[in-house]
């Protein structure tokens, strides 16, 4: 298939999933065209069947805000037409679902037809999408898509309820590539971080409010009072200055390391004893899955789709949002019992295997084929983009 992928090219989970999906599809022989304003961060080197189309916006004094929606639409029209795409797959509803709809209408006016699949990732529905200033447009974009997928059952339910969506939504979970995320031996790194054999707790995120990183720090404080331990905070974002102040005020600064944005997350997970993700909202929790693939048990909140990934009492603990005492108690139980921790690590890996890319990728391929065939059968006499001369 010839597929156009639209996504945010930054460190966010939706961009990572979109890029990894595209790369895996390309490795299977599909032609993948990434269309976005910057090279996606995980698109690091040349790969056969992968193309990147950069969307550029001209500066003009009249524009206080560069009209990205317009330039992206024009680029989609161009790429669909000249690369003869079979399908557009847009990740994150805002603004991609409506931009794809507009591009589709422009192409239809020229007698060219292309189906659109929209993947909902979470905050496009739960935080931003449900805001009154976005909701009608987001709901319209979703309803006009030829196929819609969500990354968890919880997100599907929330989308239908909050935006009153009637369209059938297919759940296709986030996935993991075990050639990258697996248990590694990094003893020298562990010694550098925890020279006295301290336990190591890890959190990775984009440091937004929704991640409740203050709960990570408060949980760690309780753990640290009982067991010598270190906390590694990986990532960066708007909350970081406030969190750095909090660790100082709590007298924890020497035990907490802010590592900033890191590419080789798997090397940090290799030294982790536990992974913490106490989010207020989390449609799936790709970061938790990455930890579990590296055999690290997860202490999480029960937000969104997290309980579909992290199984309470099996792969870690699932506590009420904000219940730092429960999270800390579970962390202490695991850290104080070597064989229980080992059992949870084994379970975490077994659970992560259910999300192996080799199992999830065919689900996307089958879904694309279904959407294309339904779309084509509804347009028997019209000209598909991929049949143009
Ligand atoms: O976690 C973030 O805030 C980034 C965000 C994104 O859209 O880039 O991640 C969302 O999509 C990921 C991939 O599908 C999911 O694993 C994350 O759970 C989801 N984040 C939230 O729902 C907060």
XYZ file of C-alpha atoms and ligand atoms in Angstrom:
412
model
C 0.000 0.000 0.000
C 0.999 3.637 -0.470
C 0.181 5.394 2.776
C 0.450 9.038 3.852
C 1.097 9.466 7.593
C 0.377 12.803 9.262
C 1.570 13.298 12.842
C 3.238 15.634 15.313
C 6.965 15.116 14.755
C 8.032 15.842 18.360
C 8.795 13.635 21.389
C 5.079 13.008 22.232
C 3.710 9.480 22.302
C 1.408 9.982 19.303
C 4.314 11.034 17.074
C 6.424 8.126 18.291
C 3.655 5.603 17.591
C 2.978 7.139 14.151
C 6.661 7.078 13.180
C 7.367 3.572 14.479
C 4.235 2.303 12.728
C 5.318 3.913 9.453
C 8.830 2.505 9.697
C 7.547 -0.987 10.447
C 5.092 -0.816 7.533
C 7.910 0.354 5.237
C 10.052 -2.585 6.352
C 7.215 -4.855 5.185
C 7.287 -3.233 1.739
C 4.595 -0.560 2.009
C 5.443 2.915 0.728
C 5.203 5.390 3.578
C 5.013 9.163 3.138
C 5.401 11.178 6.339
C 3.824 14.621 5.974
C 4.546 17.068 8.790
C 6.326 20.336 9.644
C 9.589 18.755 10.832
C 11.405 15.466 10.433
C 9.882 13.141 13.098
C 12.386 12.536 15.931
C 12.380 8.774 15.445
C 13.078 9.153 11.696
C 16.807 9.148 12.207
C 18.274 7.577 9.088
C 17.535 6.554 5.509
C 15.188 3.640 5.165
C 13.884 2.097 1.975
C 10.235 2.936 1.123
C 10.172 5.903 3.514
C 9.612 9.453 2.243
C 9.362 12.714 4.148
C 7.420 15.739 2.891
C 8.068 18.848 4.947
C 5.227 21.325 5.350
C 6.565 24.861 5.264
C 4.648 28.054 6.025
C 5.569 31.411 4.549
C 5.858 34.297 7.039
C 3.544 37.200 6.302
C 3.027 40.288 8.504
C -0.755 39.809 8.519
C -0.464 36.386 10.199
C -0.171 36.505 13.976
C -0.412 32.716 13.800
C 1.100 30.834 10.823
C -1.838 29.086 9.037
C -0.457 25.541 9.433
C -3.843 23.933 8.740
C -3.914 25.561 5.311
C -0.351 24.704 4.337
C -0.759 21.128 5.581
C -3.972 20.767 3.562
C -2.238 21.961 0.397
C 0.658 19.587 1.006
C -1.742 16.662 1.501
C -3.505 17.478 -1.761
C -0.154 17.561 -3.526
C 1.263 14.359 -2.030
C -1.955 12.333 -2.473
C -2.158 13.405 -6.106
C 1.449 12.984 -7.171
C 2.470 10.030 -5.005
C -0.792 8.239 -5.874
C -1.599 7.306 -2.292
C -4.095 4.600 -1.335
C -4.846 5.967 2.117
C -4.163 8.841 4.505
C -3.570 7.899 8.139
C -3.667 10.907 10.454
C -2.545 10.685 14.075
C -4.046 13.018 16.702
C -7.422 14.470 15.781
C -6.492 18.157 16.150
C -6.131 19.556 13.526
C -5.265 16.505 11.441
C -8.731 14.931 11.097
C -10.315 18.127 9.793
C -7.316 19.004 7.640
C -7.564 15.548 6.033
C -11.279 16.077 5.495
C -10.622 19.395 3.735
C -7.877 17.871 1.562
C -10.255 15.035 0.686
C -12.937 17.520 -0.413
C -10.468 19.496 -2.539
C -9.309 16.295 -4.211
C -12.896 15.120 -4.725
C -13.628 18.358 -6.579
C -10.923 17.243 -9.000
C -12.374 13.736 -9.232
C -9.745 12.125 -7.007
C -10.856 10.057 -4.028
C -8.889 8.883 -0.997
C -9.992 7.307 2.306
C -8.854 8.752 5.650
C -8.109 6.863 8.871
C -7.845 8.915 12.068
C -6.114 7.540 15.157
C -7.127 9.078 18.484
C -4.282 9.157 20.980
C -5.737 10.671 24.125
C -5.269 14.322 24.867
C -6.810 15.119 21.465
C -10.046 13.928 23.131
C -9.608 13.992 26.900
C -7.972 17.397 27.396
C -7.975 19.539 24.292
C -10.648 17.915 22.155
C -13.412 18.149 24.716
C -12.801 21.857 25.248
C -15.690 23.865 23.829
C -13.314 25.798 21.583
C -12.394 22.569 19.743
C -15.207 20.049 20.345
C -17.534 20.618 17.337
C -14.611 20.583 14.899
C -13.039 17.485 16.470
C -16.366 15.614 16.494
C -16.937 16.566 12.853
C -13.436 15.429 11.817
C -13.910 12.076 13.559
C -17.364 11.506 12.060
C -16.110 12.343 8.577
C -13.144 9.942 8.744
C -13.554 6.702 6.808
C -11.993 4.779 9.677
C -11.242 5.687 13.283
C -8.991 3.877 15.727
C -8.369 4.518 19.439
C -5.406 3.288 21.458
C -7.493 1.769 24.288
C -11.030 0.697 25.099
C -11.193 3.445 27.681
C -10.379 6.109 25.090
C -12.975 4.688 22.714
C -15.646 4.861 25.437
C -14.628 8.363 26.494
C -14.674 9.608 22.872
C -18.165 8.230 22.249
C -19.471 9.709 25.499
C -17.777 13.107 25.515
C -18.138 13.940 21.836
C -21.315 11.935 21.201
C -19.628 10.020 18.386
C -21.772 7.376 16.720
C -19.086 6.144 14.333
C -17.637 2.712 14.983
C -14.183 3.010 16.553
C -11.649 0.190 16.271
C -9.353 -0.311 19.259
C -5.741 -0.912 18.217
C -3.362 -0.731 21.143
C 0.057 0.925 21.220
C 2.833 -1.548 20.460
C 6.409 -2.311 21.403
C 9.444 -3.304 19.380
C 11.344 -5.935 21.356
C 14.441 -5.567 19.223
C 14.885 -2.238 20.990
C 13.069 -2.516 24.322
C 14.389 -5.504 26.275
C 16.289 -6.118 29.464
C 19.925 -4.962 29.068
C 22.898 -5.289 31.335
C 24.042 -1.773 32.288
C 25.804 -2.459 35.586
C 28.342 0.357 35.083
C 25.486 2.858 34.672
C 23.674 1.473 37.728
C 26.853 1.895 39.792
C 27.234 5.490 38.641
C 23.653 6.352 39.638
C 23.402 4.230 42.771
C 26.942 3.558 44.046
C 25.757 2.176 47.405
C 23.360 -0.310 45.790
C 20.352 1.987 46.243
C 17.073 1.066 44.504
C 16.295 3.019 41.336
C 12.860 4.400 40.483
C 12.231 5.924 37.048
C 9.630 8.202 35.487
C 9.620 9.382 31.874
C 7.216 11.898 30.346
C 6.776 15.268 28.698
C 6.498 16.973 32.113
C 2.978 18.274 31.602
C 0.527 18.792 34.469
C -1.526 15.787 33.359
C 1.379 13.499 34.353
C 1.149 14.483 38.078
C 4.912 14.270 38.536
C 4.529 15.777 42.011
C 2.932 12.400 42.911
C 6.058 10.659 41.599
C 8.155 12.835 43.914
C 5.827 12.418 46.923
C 5.733 8.637 46.411
C 9.508 8.584 46.147
C 9.813 10.635 49.369
C 7.908 7.956 51.332
C 9.976 5.171 49.733
C 13.261 6.990 50.287
C 12.550 7.410 54.004
C 12.434 3.598 54.368
C 14.823 2.309 51.686
C 17.949 3.987 50.272
C 16.882 4.877 46.751
C 17.304 7.209 43.784
C 14.759 8.725 41.419
C 15.504 9.370 37.741
C 13.182 11.840 36.028
C 13.524 11.644 32.264
C 12.035 14.205 29.878
C 11.336 17.888 29.899
C 8.390 20.235 29.738
C 6.515 23.064 31.416
C 6.367 21.495 34.891
C 10.106 20.985 35.306
C 11.050 24.234 37.119
C 8.237 23.744 39.664
C 9.299 20.117 40.232
C 12.935 21.049 40.704
C 11.831 23.531 43.383
C 9.656 20.867 45.027
C 12.511 18.362 45.270
C 14.672 21.050 46.904
C 11.926 22.027 49.371
C 11.435 18.356 50.304
C 15.180 17.938 50.858
C 15.368 15.294 48.130
C 17.537 17.047 45.598
C 20.614 14.836 46.051
C 18.508 11.708 45.478
C 16.629 12.935 42.412
C 18.266 13.325 38.981
C 16.562 15.337 36.235
C 18.017 13.789 33.081
C 16.176 15.903 30.497
C 15.132 14.520 27.112
C 16.852 11.239 26.282
C 16.792 9.181 23.109
C 18.014 5.873 24.553
C 15.233 5.388 27.122
C 15.884 1.629 27.080
C 19.342 2.210 28.621
C 17.792 4.067 31.544
C 15.052 1.460 31.961
C 17.823 -1.148 32.094
C 18.804 0.083 35.566
C 15.276 0.671 36.896
C 13.760 -1.378 39.702
C 10.350 0.277 39.370
C 8.626 2.622 36.926
C 6.160 5.266 38.164
C 3.302 6.741 36.110
C 0.649 8.349 38.330
C -1.108 10.348 35.544
C -4.380 12.226 35.898
C -5.289 11.122 32.367
C -3.554 8.485 30.238
C -5.254 6.940 27.241
C -2.795 4.031 27.091
C 0.585 4.740 28.687
C 3.219 3.828 26.113
C 5.924 4.758 28.633
C 4.606 2.067 31.015
C 4.647 -0.510 28.210
C 8.253 0.378 27.364
C 9.202 -0.187 31.010
C 7.383 -3.514 31.152
C 9.125 -4.704 27.980
C 12.386 -4.035 29.851
C 11.049 -6.199 32.724
C 10.358 -3.261 35.021
C 7.171 -3.483 37.164
C 4.930 -0.413 37.065
C 3.362 1.647 39.836
C 0.530 3.570 38.181
C -2.701 5.415 38.755
C -5.956 3.966 37.458
C -6.391 6.771 34.913
C -7.793 6.022 31.444
C -6.370 2.956 29.744
C -3.553 2.326 32.257
C -5.374 -0.647 33.843
C -5.574 -2.235 30.354
C -1.762 -2.247 30.305
C -0.657 -2.552 33.927
C -2.404 -5.334 35.827
C -2.804 -4.700 39.540
C -1.116 -7.339 41.684
C 0.478 -8.975 38.632
C 2.685 -6.524 36.732
C 2.668 -3.796 39.373
C 0.183 -1.711 41.288
C -2.781 0.356 40.065
C -3.866 2.977 42.624
C -6.488 5.726 42.672
C -5.288 8.954 41.073
C -3.409 10.943 43.745
C -3.143 8.076 46.265
C 0.593 8.427 46.853
C 0.455 6.382 50.069
C -0.926 3.359 48.286
C 1.641 3.759 45.487
C 4.474 4.089 48.008
C 3.283 1.091 50.066
C 3.169 -1.113 46.976
C 6.571 0.140 45.891
C 8.007 -0.660 49.338
C 6.450 -4.152 49.340
C 8.083 -4.924 46.005
C 11.438 -3.340 46.762
C 11.716 -5.193 50.092
C 10.934 -8.616 48.633
C 13.470 -9.739 46.043
C 11.555 -12.791 44.843
C 8.246 -10.892 44.597
C 9.971 -8.173 42.560
C 11.440 -10.837 40.263
C 8.003 -12.437 39.846
C 6.452 -9.060 38.911
C 9.305 -8.401 36.444
C 8.606 -11.708 34.698
C 4.877 -10.924 34.634
C 5.565 -7.436 33.248
C 7.495 -8.933 30.341
C 4.762 -11.517 29.678
C 2.112 -8.775 29.619
C 4.251 -6.538 27.345
C 4.542 -9.413 24.853
C 0.794 -9.087 24.178
C 1.600 -5.707 22.601
C 4.474 -6.942 20.410
C 4.644 -4.962 17.168
C 4.528 -8.201 15.183
C 1.069 -8.782 16.623
C -0.291 -5.195 16.399
C 1.060 -4.286 12.929
C -1.155 -6.817 11.075
C -4.146 -5.296 12.892
C -3.392 -1.935 11.253
C -2.837 -3.564 7.854
C -6.123 -5.476 8.090
C -7.923 -2.306 9.160
C -6.477 -0.306 6.245
C -7.586 -3.014 3.824
C -11.085 -3.035 5.298
C -11.402 0.772 5.094
C -10.052 0.901 1.530
C -12.357 -1.861 0.355
C -15.456 -0.261 1.970
C -14.499 3.135 0.550
C -13.861 1.745 -2.930
C -17.090 -0.205 -3.018
C -19.003 2.980 -2.166
C -17.354 4.833 -5.047
C -17.506 2.347 -7.927
C -17.272 4.770 -10.806
C -14.992 7.356 -9.317
C -11.291 7.746 -9.732
C -9.070 6.756 -6.808
C -5.834 8.696 -6.344
C -3.780 5.553 -6.900
C -5.322 4.882 -10.336
C -4.345 8.232 -11.848
C -1.970 8.227 -14.811
O 1.595 11.469 26.904
C 1.482 12.523 26.306
O 1.099 13.553 26.824
C 1.783 12.538 24.838
C 0.616 12.044 24.116
C 0.651 12.375 22.665
O -0.428 12.498 22.129
O 1.675 12.529 22.030
O 0.497 10.637 24.362
C -0.754 10.047 24.173
O -0.578 9.103 23.129
C 0.251 7.975 23.449
C 0.385 7.123 22.195
O -0.851 6.654 21.746
C -0.372 7.204 24.632
O 0.411 6.080 24.954
C -0.445 8.164 25.834
O -1.090 7.485 26.906
C -1.249 9.397 25.467
N -1.174 10.377 26.568
C -2.246 10.740 27.288
O -3.369 10.275 27.131
C -1.984 11.754 28.344
